[in-house]
Short mmCIF file of C-alpha atoms in Angstrom, two decimals:
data_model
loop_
_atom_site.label_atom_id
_atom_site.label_comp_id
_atom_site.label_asym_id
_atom_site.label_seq_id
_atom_site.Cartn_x
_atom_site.Cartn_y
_atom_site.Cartn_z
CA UNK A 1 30.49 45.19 0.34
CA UNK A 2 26.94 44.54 -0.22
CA UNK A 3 25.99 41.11 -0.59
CA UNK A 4 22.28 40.25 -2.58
CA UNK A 5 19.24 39.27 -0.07
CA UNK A 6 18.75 35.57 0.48
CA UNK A 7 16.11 34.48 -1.87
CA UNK A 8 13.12 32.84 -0.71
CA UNK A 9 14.41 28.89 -1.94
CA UNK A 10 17.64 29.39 -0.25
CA UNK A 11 16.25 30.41 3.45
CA UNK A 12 14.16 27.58 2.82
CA UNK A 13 17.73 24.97 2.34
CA UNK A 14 18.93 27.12 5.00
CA UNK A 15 16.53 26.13 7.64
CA UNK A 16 16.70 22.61 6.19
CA UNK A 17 20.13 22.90 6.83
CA UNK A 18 20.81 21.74 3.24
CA UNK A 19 22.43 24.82 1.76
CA UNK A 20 25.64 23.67 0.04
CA UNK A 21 28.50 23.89 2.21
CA UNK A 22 30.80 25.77 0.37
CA UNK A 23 28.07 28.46 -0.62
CA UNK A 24 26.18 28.75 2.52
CA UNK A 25 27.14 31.85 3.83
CA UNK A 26 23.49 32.07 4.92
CA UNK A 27 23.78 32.31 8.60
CA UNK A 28 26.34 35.15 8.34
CA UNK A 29 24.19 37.00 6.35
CA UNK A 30 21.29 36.67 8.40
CA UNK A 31 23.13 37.91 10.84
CA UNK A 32 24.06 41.04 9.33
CA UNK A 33 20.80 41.81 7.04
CA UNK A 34 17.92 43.16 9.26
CA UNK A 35 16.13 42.45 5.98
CA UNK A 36 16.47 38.61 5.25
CA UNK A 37 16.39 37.80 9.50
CA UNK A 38 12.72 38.97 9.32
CA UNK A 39 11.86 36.94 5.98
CA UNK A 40 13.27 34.54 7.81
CA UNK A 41 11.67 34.38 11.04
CA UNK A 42 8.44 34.35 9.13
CA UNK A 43 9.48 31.19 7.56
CA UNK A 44 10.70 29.67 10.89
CA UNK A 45 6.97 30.38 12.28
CA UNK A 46 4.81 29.24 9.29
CA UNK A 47 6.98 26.08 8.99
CA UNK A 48 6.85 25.84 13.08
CA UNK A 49 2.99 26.40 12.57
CA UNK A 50 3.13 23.26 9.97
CA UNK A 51 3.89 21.21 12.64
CA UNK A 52 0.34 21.10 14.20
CA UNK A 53 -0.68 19.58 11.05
CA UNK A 54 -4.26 18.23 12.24
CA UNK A 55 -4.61 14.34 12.61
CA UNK A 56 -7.11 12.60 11.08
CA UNK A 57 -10.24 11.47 12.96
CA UNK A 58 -10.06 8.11 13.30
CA UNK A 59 -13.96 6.11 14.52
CA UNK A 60 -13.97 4.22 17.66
CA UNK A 61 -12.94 0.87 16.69
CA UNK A 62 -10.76 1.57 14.24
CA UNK A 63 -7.62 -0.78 15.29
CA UNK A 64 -10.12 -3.33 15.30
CA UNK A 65 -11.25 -3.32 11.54
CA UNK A 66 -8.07 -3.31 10.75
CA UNK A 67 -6.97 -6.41 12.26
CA UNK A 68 -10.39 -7.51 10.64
CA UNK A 69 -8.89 -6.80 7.36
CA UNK A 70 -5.54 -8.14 8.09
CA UNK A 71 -5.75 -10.93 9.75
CA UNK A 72 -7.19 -13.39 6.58
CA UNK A 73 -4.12 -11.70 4.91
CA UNK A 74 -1.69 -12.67 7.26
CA UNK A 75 -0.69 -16.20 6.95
CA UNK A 76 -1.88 -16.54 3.77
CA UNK A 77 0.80 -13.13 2.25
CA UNK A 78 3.53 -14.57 4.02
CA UNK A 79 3.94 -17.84 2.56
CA UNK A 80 3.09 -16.55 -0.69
CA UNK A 81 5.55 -13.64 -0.19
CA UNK A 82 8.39 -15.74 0.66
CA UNK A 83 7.94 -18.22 -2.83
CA UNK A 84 7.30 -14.81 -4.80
CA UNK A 85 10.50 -12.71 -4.39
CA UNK A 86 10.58 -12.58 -8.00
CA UNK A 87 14.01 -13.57 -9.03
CA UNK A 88 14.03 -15.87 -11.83
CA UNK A 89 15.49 -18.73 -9.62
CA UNK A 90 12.40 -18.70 -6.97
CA UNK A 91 10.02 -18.16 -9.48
CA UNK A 92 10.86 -21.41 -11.49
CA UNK A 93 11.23 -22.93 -7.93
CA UNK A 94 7.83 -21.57 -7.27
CA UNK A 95 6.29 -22.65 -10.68
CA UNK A 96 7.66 -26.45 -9.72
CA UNK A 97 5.99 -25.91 -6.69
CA UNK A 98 2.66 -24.95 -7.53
CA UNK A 99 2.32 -27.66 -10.27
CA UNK A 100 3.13 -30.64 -8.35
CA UNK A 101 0.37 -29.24 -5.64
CA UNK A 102 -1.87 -28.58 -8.16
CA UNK A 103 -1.53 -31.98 -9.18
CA UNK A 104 -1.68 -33.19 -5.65
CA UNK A 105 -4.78 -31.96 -5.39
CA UNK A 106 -7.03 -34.24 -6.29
CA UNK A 107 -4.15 -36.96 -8.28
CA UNK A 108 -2.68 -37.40 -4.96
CA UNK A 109 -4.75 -40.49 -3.46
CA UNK A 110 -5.07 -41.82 -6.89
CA UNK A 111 -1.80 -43.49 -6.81
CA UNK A 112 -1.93 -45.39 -3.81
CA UNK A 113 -1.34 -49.04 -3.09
CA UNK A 114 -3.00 -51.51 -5.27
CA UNK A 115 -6.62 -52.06 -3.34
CA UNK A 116 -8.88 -55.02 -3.22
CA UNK A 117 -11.42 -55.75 -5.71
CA UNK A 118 -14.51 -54.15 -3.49
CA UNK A 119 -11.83 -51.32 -2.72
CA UNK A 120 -11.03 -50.90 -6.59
CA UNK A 121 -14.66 -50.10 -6.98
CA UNK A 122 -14.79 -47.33 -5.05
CA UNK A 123 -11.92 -45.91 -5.54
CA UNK A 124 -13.05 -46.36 -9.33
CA UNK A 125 -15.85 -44.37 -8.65
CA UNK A 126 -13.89 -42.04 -6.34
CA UNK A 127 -12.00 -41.54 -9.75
CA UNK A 128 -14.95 -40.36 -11.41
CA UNK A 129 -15.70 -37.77 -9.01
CA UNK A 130 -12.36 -36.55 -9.00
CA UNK A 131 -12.19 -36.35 -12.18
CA UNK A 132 -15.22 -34.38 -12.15
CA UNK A 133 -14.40 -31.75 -9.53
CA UNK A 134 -10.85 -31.29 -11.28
CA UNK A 135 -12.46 -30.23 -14.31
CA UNK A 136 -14.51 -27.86 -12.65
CA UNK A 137 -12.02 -26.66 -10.85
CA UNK A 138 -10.07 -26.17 -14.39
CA UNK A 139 -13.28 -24.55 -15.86
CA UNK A 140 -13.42 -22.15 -12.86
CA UNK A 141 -9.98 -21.13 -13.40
CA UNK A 142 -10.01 -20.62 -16.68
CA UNK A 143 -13.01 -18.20 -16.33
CA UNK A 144 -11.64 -16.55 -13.47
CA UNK A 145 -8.44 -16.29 -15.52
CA UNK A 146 -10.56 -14.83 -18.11
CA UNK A 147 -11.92 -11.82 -15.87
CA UNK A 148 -8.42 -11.40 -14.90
CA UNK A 149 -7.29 -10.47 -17.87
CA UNK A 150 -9.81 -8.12 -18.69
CA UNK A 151 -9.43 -6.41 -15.24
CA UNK A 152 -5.84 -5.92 -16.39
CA UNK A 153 -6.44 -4.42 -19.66
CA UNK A 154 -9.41 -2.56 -18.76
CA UNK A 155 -9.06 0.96 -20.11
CA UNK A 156 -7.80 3.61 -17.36
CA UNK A 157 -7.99 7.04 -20.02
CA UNK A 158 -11.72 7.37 -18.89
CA UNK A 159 -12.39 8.82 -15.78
CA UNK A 160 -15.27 5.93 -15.13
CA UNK A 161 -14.49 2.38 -16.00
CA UNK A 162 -17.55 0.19 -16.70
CA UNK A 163 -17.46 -2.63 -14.13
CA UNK A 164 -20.78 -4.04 -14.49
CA UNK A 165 -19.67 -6.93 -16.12
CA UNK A 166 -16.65 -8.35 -14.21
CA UNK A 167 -18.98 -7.58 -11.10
CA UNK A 168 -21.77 -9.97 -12.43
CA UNK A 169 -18.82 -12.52 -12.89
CA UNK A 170 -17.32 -12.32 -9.98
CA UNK A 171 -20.76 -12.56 -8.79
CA UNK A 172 -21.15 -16.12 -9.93
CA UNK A 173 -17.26 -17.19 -9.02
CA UNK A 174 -17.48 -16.26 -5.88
CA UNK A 175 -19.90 -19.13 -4.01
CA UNK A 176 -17.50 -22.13 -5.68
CA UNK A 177 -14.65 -19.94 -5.66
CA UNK A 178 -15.35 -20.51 -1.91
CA UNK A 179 -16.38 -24.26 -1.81
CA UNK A 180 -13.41 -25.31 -3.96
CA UNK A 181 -10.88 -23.66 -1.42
CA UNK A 182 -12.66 -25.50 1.60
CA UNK A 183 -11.78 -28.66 -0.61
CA UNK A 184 -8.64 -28.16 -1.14
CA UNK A 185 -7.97 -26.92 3.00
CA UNK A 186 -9.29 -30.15 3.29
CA UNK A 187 -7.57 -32.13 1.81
CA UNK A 188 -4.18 -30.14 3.14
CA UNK A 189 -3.53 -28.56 -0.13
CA UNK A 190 -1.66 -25.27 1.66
CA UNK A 191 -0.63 -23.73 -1.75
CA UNK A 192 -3.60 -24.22 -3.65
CA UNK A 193 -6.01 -23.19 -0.68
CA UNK A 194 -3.89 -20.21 -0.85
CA UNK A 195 -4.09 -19.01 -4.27
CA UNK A 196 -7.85 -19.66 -3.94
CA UNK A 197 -8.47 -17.35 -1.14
CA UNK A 198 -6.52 -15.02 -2.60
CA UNK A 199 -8.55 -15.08 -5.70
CA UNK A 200 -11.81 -14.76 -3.08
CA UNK A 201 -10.76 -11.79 -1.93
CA UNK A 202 -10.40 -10.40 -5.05
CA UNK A 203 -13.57 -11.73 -5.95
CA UNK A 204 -15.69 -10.52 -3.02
CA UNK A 205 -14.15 -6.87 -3.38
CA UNK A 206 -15.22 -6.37 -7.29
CA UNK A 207 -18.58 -8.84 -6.45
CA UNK A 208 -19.53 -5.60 -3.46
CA UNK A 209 -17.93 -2.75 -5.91
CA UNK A 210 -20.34 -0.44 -8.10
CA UNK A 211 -20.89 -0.88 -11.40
CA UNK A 212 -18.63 2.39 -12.09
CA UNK A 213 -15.27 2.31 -10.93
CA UNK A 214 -13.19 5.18 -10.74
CA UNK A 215 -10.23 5.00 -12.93
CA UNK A 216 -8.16 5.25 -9.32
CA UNK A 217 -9.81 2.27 -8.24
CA UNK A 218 -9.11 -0.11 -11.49
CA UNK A 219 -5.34 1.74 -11.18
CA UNK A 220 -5.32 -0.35 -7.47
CA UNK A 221 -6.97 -3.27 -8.52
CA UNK A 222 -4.54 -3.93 -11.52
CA UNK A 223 -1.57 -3.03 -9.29
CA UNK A 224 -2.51 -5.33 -6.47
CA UNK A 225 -3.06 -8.39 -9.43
CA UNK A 226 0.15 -7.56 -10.54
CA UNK A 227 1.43 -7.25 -7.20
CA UNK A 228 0.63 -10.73 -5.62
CA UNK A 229 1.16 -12.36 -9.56
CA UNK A 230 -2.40 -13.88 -9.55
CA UNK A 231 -2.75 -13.89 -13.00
CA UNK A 232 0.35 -15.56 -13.06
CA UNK A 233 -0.43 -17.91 -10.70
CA UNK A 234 -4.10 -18.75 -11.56
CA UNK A 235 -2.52 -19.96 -15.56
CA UNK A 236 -0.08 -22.14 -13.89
CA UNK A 237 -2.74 -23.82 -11.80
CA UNK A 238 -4.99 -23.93 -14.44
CA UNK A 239 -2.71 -25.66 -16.60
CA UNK A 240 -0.96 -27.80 -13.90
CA UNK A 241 -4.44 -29.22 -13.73
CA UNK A 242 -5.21 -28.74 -17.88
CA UNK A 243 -2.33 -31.27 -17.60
CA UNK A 244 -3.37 -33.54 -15.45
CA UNK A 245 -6.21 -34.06 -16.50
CA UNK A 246 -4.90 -35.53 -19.78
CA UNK A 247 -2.96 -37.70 -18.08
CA UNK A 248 -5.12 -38.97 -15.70
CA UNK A 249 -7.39 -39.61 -19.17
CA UNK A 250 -4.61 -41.68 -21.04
CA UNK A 251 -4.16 -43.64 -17.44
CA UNK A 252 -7.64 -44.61 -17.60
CA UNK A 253 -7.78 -45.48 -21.51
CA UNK A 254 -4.72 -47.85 -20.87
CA UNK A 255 -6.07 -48.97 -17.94
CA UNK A 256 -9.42 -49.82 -20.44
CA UNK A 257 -7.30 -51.71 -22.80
CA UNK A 258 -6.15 -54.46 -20.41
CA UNK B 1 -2.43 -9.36 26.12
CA UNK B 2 1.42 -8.99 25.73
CA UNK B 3 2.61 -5.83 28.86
CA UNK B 4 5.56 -4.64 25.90
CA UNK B 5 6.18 -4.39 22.55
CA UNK B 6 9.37 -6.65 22.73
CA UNK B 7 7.15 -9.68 24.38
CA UNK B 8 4.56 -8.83 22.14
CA UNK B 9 6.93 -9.28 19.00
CA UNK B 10 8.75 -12.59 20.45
CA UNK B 11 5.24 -14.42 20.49
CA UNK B 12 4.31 -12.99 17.35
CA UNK B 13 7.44 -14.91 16.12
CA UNK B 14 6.40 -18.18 17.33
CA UNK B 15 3.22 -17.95 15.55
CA UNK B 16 1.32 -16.15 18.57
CA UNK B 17 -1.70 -14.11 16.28
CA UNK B 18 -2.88 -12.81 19.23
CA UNK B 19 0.36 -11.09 20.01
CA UNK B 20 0.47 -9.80 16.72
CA UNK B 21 -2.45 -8.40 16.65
CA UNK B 22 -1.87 -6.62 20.32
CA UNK B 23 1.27 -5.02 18.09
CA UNK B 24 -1.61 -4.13 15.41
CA UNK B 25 -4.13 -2.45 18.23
CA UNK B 26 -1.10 -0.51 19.74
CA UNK B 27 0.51 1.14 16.42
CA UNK B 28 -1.79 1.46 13.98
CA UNK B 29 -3.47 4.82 14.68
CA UNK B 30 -0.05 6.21 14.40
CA UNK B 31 1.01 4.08 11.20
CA UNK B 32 -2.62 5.72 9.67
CA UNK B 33 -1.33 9.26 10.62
CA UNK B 34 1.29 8.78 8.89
CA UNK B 35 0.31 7.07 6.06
CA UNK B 36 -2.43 10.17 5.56
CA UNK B 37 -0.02 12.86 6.06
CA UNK B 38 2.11 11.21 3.15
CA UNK B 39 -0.20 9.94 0.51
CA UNK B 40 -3.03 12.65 1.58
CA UNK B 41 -5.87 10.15 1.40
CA UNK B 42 -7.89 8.23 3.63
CA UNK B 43 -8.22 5.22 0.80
CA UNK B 44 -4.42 4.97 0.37
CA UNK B 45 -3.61 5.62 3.39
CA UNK B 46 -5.64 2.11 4.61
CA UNK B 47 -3.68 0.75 2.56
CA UNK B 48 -0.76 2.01 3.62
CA UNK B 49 -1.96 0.36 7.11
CA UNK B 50 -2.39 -2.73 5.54
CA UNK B 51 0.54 -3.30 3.35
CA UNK B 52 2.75 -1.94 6.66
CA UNK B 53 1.89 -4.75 8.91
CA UNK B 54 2.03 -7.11 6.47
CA UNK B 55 5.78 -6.55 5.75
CA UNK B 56 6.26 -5.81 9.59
CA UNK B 57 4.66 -9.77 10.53
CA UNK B 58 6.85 -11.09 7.17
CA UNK B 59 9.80 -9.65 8.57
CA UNK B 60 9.67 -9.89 12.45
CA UNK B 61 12.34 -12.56 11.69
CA UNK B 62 14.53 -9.55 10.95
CA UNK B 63 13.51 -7.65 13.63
CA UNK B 64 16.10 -7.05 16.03
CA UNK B 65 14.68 -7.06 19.60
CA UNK B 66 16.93 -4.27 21.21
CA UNK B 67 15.06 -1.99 18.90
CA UNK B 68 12.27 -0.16 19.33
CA UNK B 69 9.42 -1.70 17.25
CA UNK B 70 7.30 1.68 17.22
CA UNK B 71 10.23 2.94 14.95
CA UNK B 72 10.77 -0.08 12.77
CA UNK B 73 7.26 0.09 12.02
CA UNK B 74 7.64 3.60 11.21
CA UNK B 75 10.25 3.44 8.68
CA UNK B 76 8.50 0.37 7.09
CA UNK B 77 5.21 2.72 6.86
CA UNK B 78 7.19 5.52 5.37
CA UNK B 79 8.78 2.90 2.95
CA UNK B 80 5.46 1.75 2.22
CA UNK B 81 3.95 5.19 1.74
CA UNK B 82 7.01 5.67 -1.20
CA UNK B 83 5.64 2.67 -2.27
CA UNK B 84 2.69 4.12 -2.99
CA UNK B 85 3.07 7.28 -4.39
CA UNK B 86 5.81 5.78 -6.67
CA UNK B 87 3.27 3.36 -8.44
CA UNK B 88 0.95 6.47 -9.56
CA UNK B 89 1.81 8.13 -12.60
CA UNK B 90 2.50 11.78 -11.69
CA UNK B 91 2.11 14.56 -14.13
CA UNK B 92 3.56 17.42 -12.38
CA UNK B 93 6.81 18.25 -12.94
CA UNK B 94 5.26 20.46 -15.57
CA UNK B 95 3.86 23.65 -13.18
CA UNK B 96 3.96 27.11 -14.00
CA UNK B 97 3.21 29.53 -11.03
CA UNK B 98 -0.34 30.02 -12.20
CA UNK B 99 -1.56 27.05 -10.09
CA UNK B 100 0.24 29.20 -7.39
CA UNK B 101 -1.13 32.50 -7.70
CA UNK B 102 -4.55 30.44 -8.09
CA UNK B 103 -4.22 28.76 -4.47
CA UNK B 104 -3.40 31.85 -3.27
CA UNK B 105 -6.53 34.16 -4.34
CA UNK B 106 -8.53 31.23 -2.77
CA UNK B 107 -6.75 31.29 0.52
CA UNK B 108 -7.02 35.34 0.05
CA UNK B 109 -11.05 34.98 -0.72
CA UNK B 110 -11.14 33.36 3.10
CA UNK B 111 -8.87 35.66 5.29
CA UNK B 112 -10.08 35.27 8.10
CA UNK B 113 -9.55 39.89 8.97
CA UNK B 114 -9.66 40.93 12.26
CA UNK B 115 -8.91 38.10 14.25
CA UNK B 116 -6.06 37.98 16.88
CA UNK B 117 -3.06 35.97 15.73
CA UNK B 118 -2.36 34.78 19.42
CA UNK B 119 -6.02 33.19 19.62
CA UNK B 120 -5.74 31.93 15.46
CA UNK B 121 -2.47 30.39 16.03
CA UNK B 122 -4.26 28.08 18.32
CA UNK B 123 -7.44 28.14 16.82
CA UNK B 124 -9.07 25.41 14.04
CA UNK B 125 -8.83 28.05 11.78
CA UNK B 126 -4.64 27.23 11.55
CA UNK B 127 -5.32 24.11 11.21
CA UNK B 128 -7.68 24.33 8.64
CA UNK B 129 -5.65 26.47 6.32
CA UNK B 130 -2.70 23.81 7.00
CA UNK B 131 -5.48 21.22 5.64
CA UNK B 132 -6.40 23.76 2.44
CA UNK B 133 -3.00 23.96 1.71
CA UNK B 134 -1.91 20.19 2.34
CA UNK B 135 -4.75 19.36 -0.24
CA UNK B 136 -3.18 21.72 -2.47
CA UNK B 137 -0.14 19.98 -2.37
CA UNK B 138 0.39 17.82 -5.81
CA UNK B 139 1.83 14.04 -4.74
CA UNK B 140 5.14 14.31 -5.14
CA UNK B 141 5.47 17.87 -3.66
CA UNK B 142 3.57 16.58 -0.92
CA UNK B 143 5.78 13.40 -0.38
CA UNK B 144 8.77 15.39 -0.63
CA UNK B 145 7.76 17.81 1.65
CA UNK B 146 6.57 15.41 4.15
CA UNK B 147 10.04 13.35 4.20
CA UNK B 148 11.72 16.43 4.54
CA UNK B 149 9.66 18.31 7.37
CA UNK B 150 8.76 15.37 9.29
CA UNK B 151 10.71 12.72 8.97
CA UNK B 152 13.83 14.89 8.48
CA UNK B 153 15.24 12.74 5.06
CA UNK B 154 17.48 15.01 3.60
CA UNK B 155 17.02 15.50 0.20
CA UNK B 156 19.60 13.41 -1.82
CA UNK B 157 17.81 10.85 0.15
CA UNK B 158 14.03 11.78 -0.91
CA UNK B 159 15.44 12.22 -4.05
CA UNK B 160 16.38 8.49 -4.24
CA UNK B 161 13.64 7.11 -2.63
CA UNK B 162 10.92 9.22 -5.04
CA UNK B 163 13.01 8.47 -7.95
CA UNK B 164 12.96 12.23 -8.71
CA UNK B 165 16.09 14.54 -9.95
CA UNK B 166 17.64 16.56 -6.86
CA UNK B 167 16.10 19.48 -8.69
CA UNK B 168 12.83 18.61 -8.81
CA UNK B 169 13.18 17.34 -5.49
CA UNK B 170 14.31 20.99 -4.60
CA UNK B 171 11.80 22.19 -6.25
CA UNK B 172 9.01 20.25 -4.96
CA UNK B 173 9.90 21.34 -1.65
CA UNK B 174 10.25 24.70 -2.59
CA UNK B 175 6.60 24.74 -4.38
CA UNK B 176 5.24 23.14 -0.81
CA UNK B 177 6.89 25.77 1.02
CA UNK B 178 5.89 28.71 -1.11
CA UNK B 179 1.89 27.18 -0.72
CA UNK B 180 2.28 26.83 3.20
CA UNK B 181 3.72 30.61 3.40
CA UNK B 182 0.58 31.64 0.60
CA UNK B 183 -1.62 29.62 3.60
CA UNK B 184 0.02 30.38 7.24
CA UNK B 185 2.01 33.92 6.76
CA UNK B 186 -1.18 36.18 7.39
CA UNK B 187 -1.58 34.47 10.77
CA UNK B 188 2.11 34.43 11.77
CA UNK B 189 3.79 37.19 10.49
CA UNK B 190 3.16 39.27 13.19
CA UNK B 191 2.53 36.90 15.93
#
């Protein structure tokens, strides 16, 4: 009985080996149609000639820019990583977390033992500059949370997206963005020194990108905001701190009143 | 620097960058290779790098040091590499044949006439066809192709891991093959 010539899809499952059992009578075909056994051997040798797929070229020195760009990634991704598995337990765990180092930050040697009267002094005027650097810490989140948000909603239909902007911006955030994260290393503030260098890097990318982004680009840039929950983390920080500053400021009026 | 890739990885554990980074300077020209021959592009496939090592230092805890590390990394690049591809919209599950036919008059506008197929087969002129047609590949067909060729995933299991229908998955394959015979055939049917 004559039996139909293999089409082209099936000697392709065939030399996959993924024909379905029960139908593949593919080998004993091929080995009675003259026909299909040549169709077939051409397939074997384009798909054998596949396999010298060309590598890229890769520059001398390669391995060694890419430790360059991994290694400020390294410690700082896995800590975050592990807080940021995204179940709803371990990111409340992770929100508690970030608040009471955000407080830390700068509250954290404000509630020490009762000092001397020379000692209350300074520490009063320690207070002030605290006080001070919190809220510009607050007012650089806020405008960094700000850009954020307009990276994220930035228009991907157009082909070019308009970057000049955000670039100018990140421009200006990136030089306290910088001196604000050596505070809080510092001071041993591991969680906040680690959103804030994440934040740099985003920073410095969009501060060296051109004022036209491809479409592509923004695409990668909103996926890796989304992806290490920046946005998410920058409003908690900022309002960890939009928090304690108000009650640092009711501390101080009470303290006033007596 | 660590001799092997099992010392290498126990220092990394303790903290050891240096280690790490020997681990980094041995693998990743081959986790790029990879990464480019899945995602097709030197931008994503950095990133690929990247993203790869990162997982592989976050999860050297999990690492099992029997194993070989060269082939942990490699799944976790090909993972990666899914990774990728799945977070781009892809509008291709639409094709006619036209796109086909179209590939093919361009491959047919370069034949390369005349030419032994003993001295093509090994010439850049293969390889350079395997290039036009790789780049002719859409993403997923690509993917799909790639994970079945080369890595030998079968394709309930691309299926899954592209989030695609078995058909399409078929299909994509098929579309990749069809492109590679439009590309290599002249130069090895008769070799």
């Amino acid at each position: 009985m004559h039996t139909p010539h293999l089409s082209e899809d099936e000697l392709v499952l065939h030399y996959y080996g993924e024909a379905d059992a029960g139908k593949d009578s593919g080998s004993a075909h091929l080995a009675g149609c003259e026909e299909c056994r040549r169709s077939y051997t051409r397939l074997q040798r384009v798909l054998a000639a596949v396999d010298s797929m060309p590598a890229p070229e890769l520059p001398d020195g390669f391995e060694r820019s890419v430790w360059a760009r991994l290694e400020p990634a390294l410690p700082v991704r896995r800590r975050w990583r592990s807080w940021f598995v995204l179940s709803p337990a371990s990111l409340a765990w992770a929100a508690a977390v970030v608040i009471l180092v955000a407080g830390a930050f700068f509250a954290g040697r404000m509630t020490q033992q009762q000092p001397s009267r020379p000692a209350q002094a300074s520490a009063s005027a320690e207070q002030i500059r605290e006080g001070v650097l919190l809220a510009d810490l607050g007012e650089h989140l806020d405008r960094s949370q700000t850009m954020l948000v307009e990276l994220v909603s930035s228009d991907l239909t157009t082909s070019k997206v308009d970057l000049t902007a955000e670039r100018e911006r990140a421009e200006d955030l990136v030089a306290a963005n910088r001196l604000y994260r050596q505070t809080a290393n510092a001071t041993g503030d591991v969680a906040l020194t680690q959103l804030l260098d994440e934040l740099e890097r985003l920073l410095v990318e969009l501060a060296t990108s051109p004022d036209d982004m491809s479409s592509e680009d923004m695409e990668g840039v909103q996926q890796r905001i989304a992806a290490e929950d920046l946005l998410f983390k920058v409003r908690m920080v900022s309002s960890a701190i939009r928090q304690r500053q108000k009650t640092e400021s009711q501390v101080r009026s009470a303290a006033g009143r007596t | 620097m660590p001799q092997t890739d099992a010392a290498a990885v126990a220092l990394a554990r303790d903290g050891d960058s240096e280690a790490f980074r020997a681990l980094v300077e041995r693998h990743s020209r081959a986790v790029y290779r990879l990464a480019y021959r899945m995602t097709g592009s030197a931008h994503d496939a950095e990133d690929v790098v990247q993203e790869t090592f990162l997982k592989a230092y976050r999860q050297l805890a999990r690492f099992e040091s029997r194993a070989n590390f060269g082939t942990w990394l490699h799944r976790i690049a090909v993972n990666c590499s899914i990774d990728l591809i799945r977070s781009r919209p892809h509008r291709e599950t639409a094709h006619g044949d036209a796109d086909l036919e179209q590939f093919g008059a361009v491959l047919e506008s370069t034949d390369a006439t005349g030419t032994s197929p003993e001295r093509l087969m090994l010439s850049t002129e293969v390889q350079r066809r395997i290039g036009d047609a790789m780049s002719g590949l859409s993403r997923m067909e690509r993917a799909a192709f790639m994970l079945r060729h080369f890595e030998g995933r079968s394709i309930d299991e691309i299926s899954e891991a592209l989030g695609l229908k078995t058909n399409a998955t078929k299909h994509s394959i098929f579309r990749a093959v069809r492109k590679m015979r439009a590309a290599l055939e002249p130069f090895v049917a008769d070799a």
